[in-house]
Short mmCIF file of C-alpha atoms and ligand atoms in Angstrom, two decimals:
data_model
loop_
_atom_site.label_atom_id
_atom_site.label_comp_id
_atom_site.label_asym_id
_atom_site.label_seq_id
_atom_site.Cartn_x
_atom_site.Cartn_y
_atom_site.Cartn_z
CA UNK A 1 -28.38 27.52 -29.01
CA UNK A 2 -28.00 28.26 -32.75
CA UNK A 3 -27.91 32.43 -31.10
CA UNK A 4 -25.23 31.54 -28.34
CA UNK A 5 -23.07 30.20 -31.11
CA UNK A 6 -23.14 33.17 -33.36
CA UNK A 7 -21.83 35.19 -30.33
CA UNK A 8 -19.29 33.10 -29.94
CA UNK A 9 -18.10 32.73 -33.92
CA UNK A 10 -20.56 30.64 -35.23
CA UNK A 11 -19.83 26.80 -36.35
CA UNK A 12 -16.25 27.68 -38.06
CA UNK A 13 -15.39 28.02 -34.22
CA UNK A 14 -16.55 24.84 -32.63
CA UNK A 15 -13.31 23.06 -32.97
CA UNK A 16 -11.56 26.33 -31.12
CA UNK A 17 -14.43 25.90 -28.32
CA UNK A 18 -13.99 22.24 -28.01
CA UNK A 19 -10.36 22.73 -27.18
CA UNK A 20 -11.03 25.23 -24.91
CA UNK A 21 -13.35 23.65 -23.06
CA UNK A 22 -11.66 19.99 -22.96
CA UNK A 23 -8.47 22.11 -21.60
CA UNK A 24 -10.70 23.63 -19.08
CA UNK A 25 -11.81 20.28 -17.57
CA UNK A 26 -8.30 19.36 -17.48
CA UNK A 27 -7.58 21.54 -14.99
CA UNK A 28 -10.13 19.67 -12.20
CA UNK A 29 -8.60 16.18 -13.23
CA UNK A 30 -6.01 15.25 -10.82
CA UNK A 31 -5.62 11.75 -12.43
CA UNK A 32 -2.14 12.37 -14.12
CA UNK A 33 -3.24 9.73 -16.75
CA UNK A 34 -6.72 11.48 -17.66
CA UNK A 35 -5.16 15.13 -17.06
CA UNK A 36 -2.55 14.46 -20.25
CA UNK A 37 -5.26 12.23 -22.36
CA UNK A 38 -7.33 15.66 -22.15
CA UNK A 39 -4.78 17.37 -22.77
CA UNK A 40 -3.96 15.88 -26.18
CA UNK A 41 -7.19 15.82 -27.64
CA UNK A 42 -7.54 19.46 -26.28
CA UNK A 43 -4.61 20.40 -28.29
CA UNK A 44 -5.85 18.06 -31.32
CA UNK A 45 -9.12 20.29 -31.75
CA UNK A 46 -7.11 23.58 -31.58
CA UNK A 47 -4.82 22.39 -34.79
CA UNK A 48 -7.93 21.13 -36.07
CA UNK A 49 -9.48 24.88 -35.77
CA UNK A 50 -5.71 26.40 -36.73
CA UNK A 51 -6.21 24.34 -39.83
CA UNK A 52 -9.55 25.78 -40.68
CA UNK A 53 -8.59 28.83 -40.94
CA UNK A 54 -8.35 31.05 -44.18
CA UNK A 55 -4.60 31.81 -43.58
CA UNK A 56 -3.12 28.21 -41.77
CA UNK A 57 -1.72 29.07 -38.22
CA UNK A 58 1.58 27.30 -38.64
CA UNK A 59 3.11 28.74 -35.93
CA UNK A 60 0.51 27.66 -33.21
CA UNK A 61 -0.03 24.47 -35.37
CA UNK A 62 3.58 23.87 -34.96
CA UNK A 63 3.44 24.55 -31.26
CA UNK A 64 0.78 22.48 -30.42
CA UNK A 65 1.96 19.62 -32.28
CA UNK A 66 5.21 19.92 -29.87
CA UNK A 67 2.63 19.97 -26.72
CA UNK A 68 1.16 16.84 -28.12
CA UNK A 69 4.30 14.98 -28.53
CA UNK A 70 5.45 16.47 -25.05
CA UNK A 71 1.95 14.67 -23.63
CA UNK A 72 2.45 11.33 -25.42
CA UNK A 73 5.71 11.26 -24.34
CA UNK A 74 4.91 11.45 -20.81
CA UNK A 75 2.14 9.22 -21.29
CA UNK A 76 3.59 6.96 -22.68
CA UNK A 77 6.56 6.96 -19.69
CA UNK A 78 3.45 6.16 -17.30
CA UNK A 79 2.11 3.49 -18.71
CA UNK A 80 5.61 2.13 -19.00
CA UNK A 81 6.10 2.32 -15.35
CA UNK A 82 2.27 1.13 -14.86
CA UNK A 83 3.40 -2.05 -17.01
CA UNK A 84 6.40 -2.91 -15.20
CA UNK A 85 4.80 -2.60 -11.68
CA UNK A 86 2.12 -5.08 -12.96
CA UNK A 87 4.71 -7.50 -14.49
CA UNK A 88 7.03 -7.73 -11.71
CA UNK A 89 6.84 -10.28 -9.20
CA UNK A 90 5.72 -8.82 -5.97
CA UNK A 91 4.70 -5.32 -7.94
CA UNK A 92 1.02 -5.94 -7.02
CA UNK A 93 1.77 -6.11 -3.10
CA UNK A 94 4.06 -3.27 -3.70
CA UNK A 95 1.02 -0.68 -4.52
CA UNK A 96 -1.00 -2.55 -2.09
CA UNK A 97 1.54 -1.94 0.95
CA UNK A 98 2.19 1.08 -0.62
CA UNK A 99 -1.32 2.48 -1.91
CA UNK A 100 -0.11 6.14 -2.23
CA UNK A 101 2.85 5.98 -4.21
CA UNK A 102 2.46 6.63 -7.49
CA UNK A 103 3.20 4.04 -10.69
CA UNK A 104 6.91 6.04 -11.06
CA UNK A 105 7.63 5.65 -7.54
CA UNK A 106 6.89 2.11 -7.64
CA UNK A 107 8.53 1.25 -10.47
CA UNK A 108 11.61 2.73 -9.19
CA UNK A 109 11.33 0.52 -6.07
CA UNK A 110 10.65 -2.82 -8.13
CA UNK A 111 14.08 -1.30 -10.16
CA UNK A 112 16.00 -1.50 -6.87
CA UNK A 113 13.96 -4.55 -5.56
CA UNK A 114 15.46 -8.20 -5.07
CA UNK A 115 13.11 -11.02 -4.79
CA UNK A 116 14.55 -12.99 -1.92
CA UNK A 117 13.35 -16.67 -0.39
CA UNK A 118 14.12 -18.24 2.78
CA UNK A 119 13.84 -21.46 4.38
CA UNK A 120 12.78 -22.51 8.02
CA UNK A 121 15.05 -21.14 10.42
CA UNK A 122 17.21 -18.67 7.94
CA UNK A 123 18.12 -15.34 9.58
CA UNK A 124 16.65 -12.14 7.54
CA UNK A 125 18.61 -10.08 10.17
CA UNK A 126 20.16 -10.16 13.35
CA UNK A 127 20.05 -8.45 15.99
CA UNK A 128 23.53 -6.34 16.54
CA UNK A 129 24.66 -6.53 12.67
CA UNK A 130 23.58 -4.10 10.33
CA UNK A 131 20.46 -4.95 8.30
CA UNK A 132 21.09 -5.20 4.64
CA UNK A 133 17.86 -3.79 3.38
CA UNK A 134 14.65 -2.62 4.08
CA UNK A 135 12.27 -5.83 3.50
CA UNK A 136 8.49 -6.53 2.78
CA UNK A 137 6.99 -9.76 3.42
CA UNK A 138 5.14 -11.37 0.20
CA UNK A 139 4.52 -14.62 1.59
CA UNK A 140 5.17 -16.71 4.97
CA UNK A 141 5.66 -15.91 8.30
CA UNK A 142 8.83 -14.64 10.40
CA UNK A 143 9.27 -14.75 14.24
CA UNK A 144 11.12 -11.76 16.30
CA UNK A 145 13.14 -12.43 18.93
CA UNK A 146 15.53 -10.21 21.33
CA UNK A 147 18.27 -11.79 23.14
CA UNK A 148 16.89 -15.23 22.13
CA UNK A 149 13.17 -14.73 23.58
CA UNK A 150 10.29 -14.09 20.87
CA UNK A 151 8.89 -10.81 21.47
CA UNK A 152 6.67 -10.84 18.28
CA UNK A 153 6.05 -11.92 14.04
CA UNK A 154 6.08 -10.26 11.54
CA UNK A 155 3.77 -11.72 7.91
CA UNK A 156 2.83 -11.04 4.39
CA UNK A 157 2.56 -7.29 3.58
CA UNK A 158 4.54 -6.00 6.36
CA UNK A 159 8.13 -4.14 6.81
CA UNK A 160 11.01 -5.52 8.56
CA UNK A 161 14.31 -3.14 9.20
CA UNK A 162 12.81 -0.22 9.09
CA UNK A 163 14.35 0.77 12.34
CA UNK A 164 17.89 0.55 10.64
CA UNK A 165 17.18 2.08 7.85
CA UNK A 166 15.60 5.15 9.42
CA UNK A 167 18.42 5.27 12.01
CA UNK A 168 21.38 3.77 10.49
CA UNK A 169 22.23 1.46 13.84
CA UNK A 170 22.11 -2.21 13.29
CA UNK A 171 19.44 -4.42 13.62
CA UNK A 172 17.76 -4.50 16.90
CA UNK A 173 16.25 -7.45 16.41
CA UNK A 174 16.84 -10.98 15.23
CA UNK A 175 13.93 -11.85 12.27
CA UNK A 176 13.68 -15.53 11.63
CA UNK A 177 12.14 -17.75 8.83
CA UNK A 178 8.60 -20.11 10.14
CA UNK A 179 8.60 -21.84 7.64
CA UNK A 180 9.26 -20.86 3.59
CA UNK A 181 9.34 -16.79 3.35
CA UNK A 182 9.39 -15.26 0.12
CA UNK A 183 10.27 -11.17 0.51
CA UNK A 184 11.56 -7.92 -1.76
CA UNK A 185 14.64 -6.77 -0.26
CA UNK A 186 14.67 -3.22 -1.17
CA UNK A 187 18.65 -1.67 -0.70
CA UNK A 188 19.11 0.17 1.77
CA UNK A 189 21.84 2.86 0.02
CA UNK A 190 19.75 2.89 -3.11
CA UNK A 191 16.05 2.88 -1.29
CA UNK A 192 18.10 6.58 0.24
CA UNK A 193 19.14 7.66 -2.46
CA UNK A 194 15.55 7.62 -4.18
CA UNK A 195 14.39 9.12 -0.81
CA UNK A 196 16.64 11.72 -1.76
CA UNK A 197 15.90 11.77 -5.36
CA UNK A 198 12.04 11.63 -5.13
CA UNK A 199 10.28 13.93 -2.61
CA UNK A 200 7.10 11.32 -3.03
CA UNK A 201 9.12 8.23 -2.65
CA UNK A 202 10.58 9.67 0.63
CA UNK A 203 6.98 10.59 1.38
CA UNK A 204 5.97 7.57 1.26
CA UNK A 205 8.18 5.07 2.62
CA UNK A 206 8.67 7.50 5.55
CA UNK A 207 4.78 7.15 6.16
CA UNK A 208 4.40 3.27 6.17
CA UNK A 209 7.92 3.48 8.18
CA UNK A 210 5.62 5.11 10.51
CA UNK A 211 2.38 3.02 10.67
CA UNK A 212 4.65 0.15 10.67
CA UNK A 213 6.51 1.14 13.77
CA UNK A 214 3.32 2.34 15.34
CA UNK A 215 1.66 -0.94 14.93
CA UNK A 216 4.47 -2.56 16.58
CA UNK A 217 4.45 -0.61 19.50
CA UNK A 218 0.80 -1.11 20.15
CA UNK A 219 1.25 -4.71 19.98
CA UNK A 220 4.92 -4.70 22.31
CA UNK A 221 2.60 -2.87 25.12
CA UNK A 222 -0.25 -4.82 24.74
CA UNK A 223 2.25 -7.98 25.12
CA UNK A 224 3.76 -6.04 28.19
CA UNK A 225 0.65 -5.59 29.95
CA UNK A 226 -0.43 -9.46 29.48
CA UNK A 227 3.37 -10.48 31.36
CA UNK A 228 2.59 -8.08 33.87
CA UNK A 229 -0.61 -9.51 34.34
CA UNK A 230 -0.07 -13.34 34.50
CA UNK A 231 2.87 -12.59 36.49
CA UNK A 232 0.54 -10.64 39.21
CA UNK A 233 -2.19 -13.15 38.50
N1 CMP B 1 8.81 -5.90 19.00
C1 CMP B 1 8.87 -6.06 17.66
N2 CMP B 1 7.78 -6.46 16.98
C2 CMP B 1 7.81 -6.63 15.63
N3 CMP B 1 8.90 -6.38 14.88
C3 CMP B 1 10.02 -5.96 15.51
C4 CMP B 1 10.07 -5.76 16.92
N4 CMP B 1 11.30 -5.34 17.25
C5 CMP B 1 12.00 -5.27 16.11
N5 CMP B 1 11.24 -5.64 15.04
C6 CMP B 1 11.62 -5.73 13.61
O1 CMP B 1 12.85 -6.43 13.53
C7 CMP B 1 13.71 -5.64 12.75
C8 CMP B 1 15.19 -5.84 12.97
O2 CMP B 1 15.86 -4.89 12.18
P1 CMP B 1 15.55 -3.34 12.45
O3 CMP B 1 15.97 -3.03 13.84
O4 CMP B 1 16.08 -2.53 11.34
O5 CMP B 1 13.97 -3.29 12.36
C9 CMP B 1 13.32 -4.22 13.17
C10 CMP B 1 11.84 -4.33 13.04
O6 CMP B 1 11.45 -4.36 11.67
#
């Protein structure tokens, strides 16, 4: 051991080694969080090692101290978004609906979210008029109908307008309140415009656009097959 670190500079260069090494695992971490945390303490051992050294390394002291503050700095903008996904109301359903979008992304949504609540019987859209916004459910229960008949519901954790705000035409359905409904409206101009803005937000919400939609297709056949059945039957 004491042999391998002659070759390599002896003691004096342990703090240089450390740095390297901690850097070097950084670059298998894909957690953004640990990835900069390693970073940091990477660059803390190299100005630790500059600092050793007979003539001071000012330069790369200097250099790594702006890496450091570069790294805290974006640290510290992730916990910030972290913190006010986990303090806003309907933030925790948010990353559950959403489970790949990242803290940033979702604290951009929760910045463009309204909480809204609705009583028994209060329209969230209707069919022919263009939807306001792009809605999940956080708590309660709304019915779907089409031309006045009930062709399905829609609960807690799911979308609702996601067929006018991918497509732009109004609402093709009418989505009614059973009972109390709590919901985050997201907007629908400024949910596109961080589509636009934020390749992984678009990502994203185009992805559960597209479970949601397939979900509801499976469940419109399945309905069509049980008509067509009981009216053979
Ligand atoms: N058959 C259905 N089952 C469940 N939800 C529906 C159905 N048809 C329409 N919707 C929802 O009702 C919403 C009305 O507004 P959108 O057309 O934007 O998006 C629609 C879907 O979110």
């Amino acid at each position: 051991m004491l042999d391998i670190l002659a070759t390599f500079g002896g003691w004096y260069d342990l703090p240089a080694h450390l740095s390297y090494l901690i850097l070097a695992i950084s670059f298998f971490v894909t957690n953004i969080y640990w990835l900069r945390i390693l970073v940091i303490v990477s660059f803390l051992f190299e100005i630790v090692y500059f600092s050793m050294l007979t003539s001071y390394l000012w330069s790369g002291i200097a250099w790594d101290l702006v890496f450091v503050a570069i790294n805290l700095y974006r640290l510290a903008d992730l916990l910030r978004a972290r913190r006010m996904v986990n303090l806003a109301s309907g933030g925790h359903l948010l990353r559950t609906a959403l489970p790949n979008m990242k803290d940033e992304g979702l604290a951009q949504l929760v910045a463009l979210g309204e909480e809204w609540t609705l009583g028994e019987g209060e329209a969230l859209t209707r069919q022919g008029e263009p939807a306001e916004a792009f809605f999940l459910i956080m708590e309660g229960r709304t019915r779907v109908e089409v031309d006045g008949v009930r062709v399905g519901a829609i609960g807690r954790g799911e979308f609702v307008g996601e067929i006018s705000f991918l497509t732009g035409i109004s609402a093709t359905a009418t989505v009614v309140a059973d009972g109390p409904v709590r919901l985050i409206a997201l907007n629908r101009d400024r949910l596109a415009q961080a589509c636009r803005d934020n390749a992984e937000v678009s990502a994203v919400i185009h992805e559960v656009i597209g479970e949601a939609l397939a979900r509801k297709l499976v469940s419109a056949n399945r309905r069509t097959v049980a008509d067509v059945q009981a009216q053979a039957g």
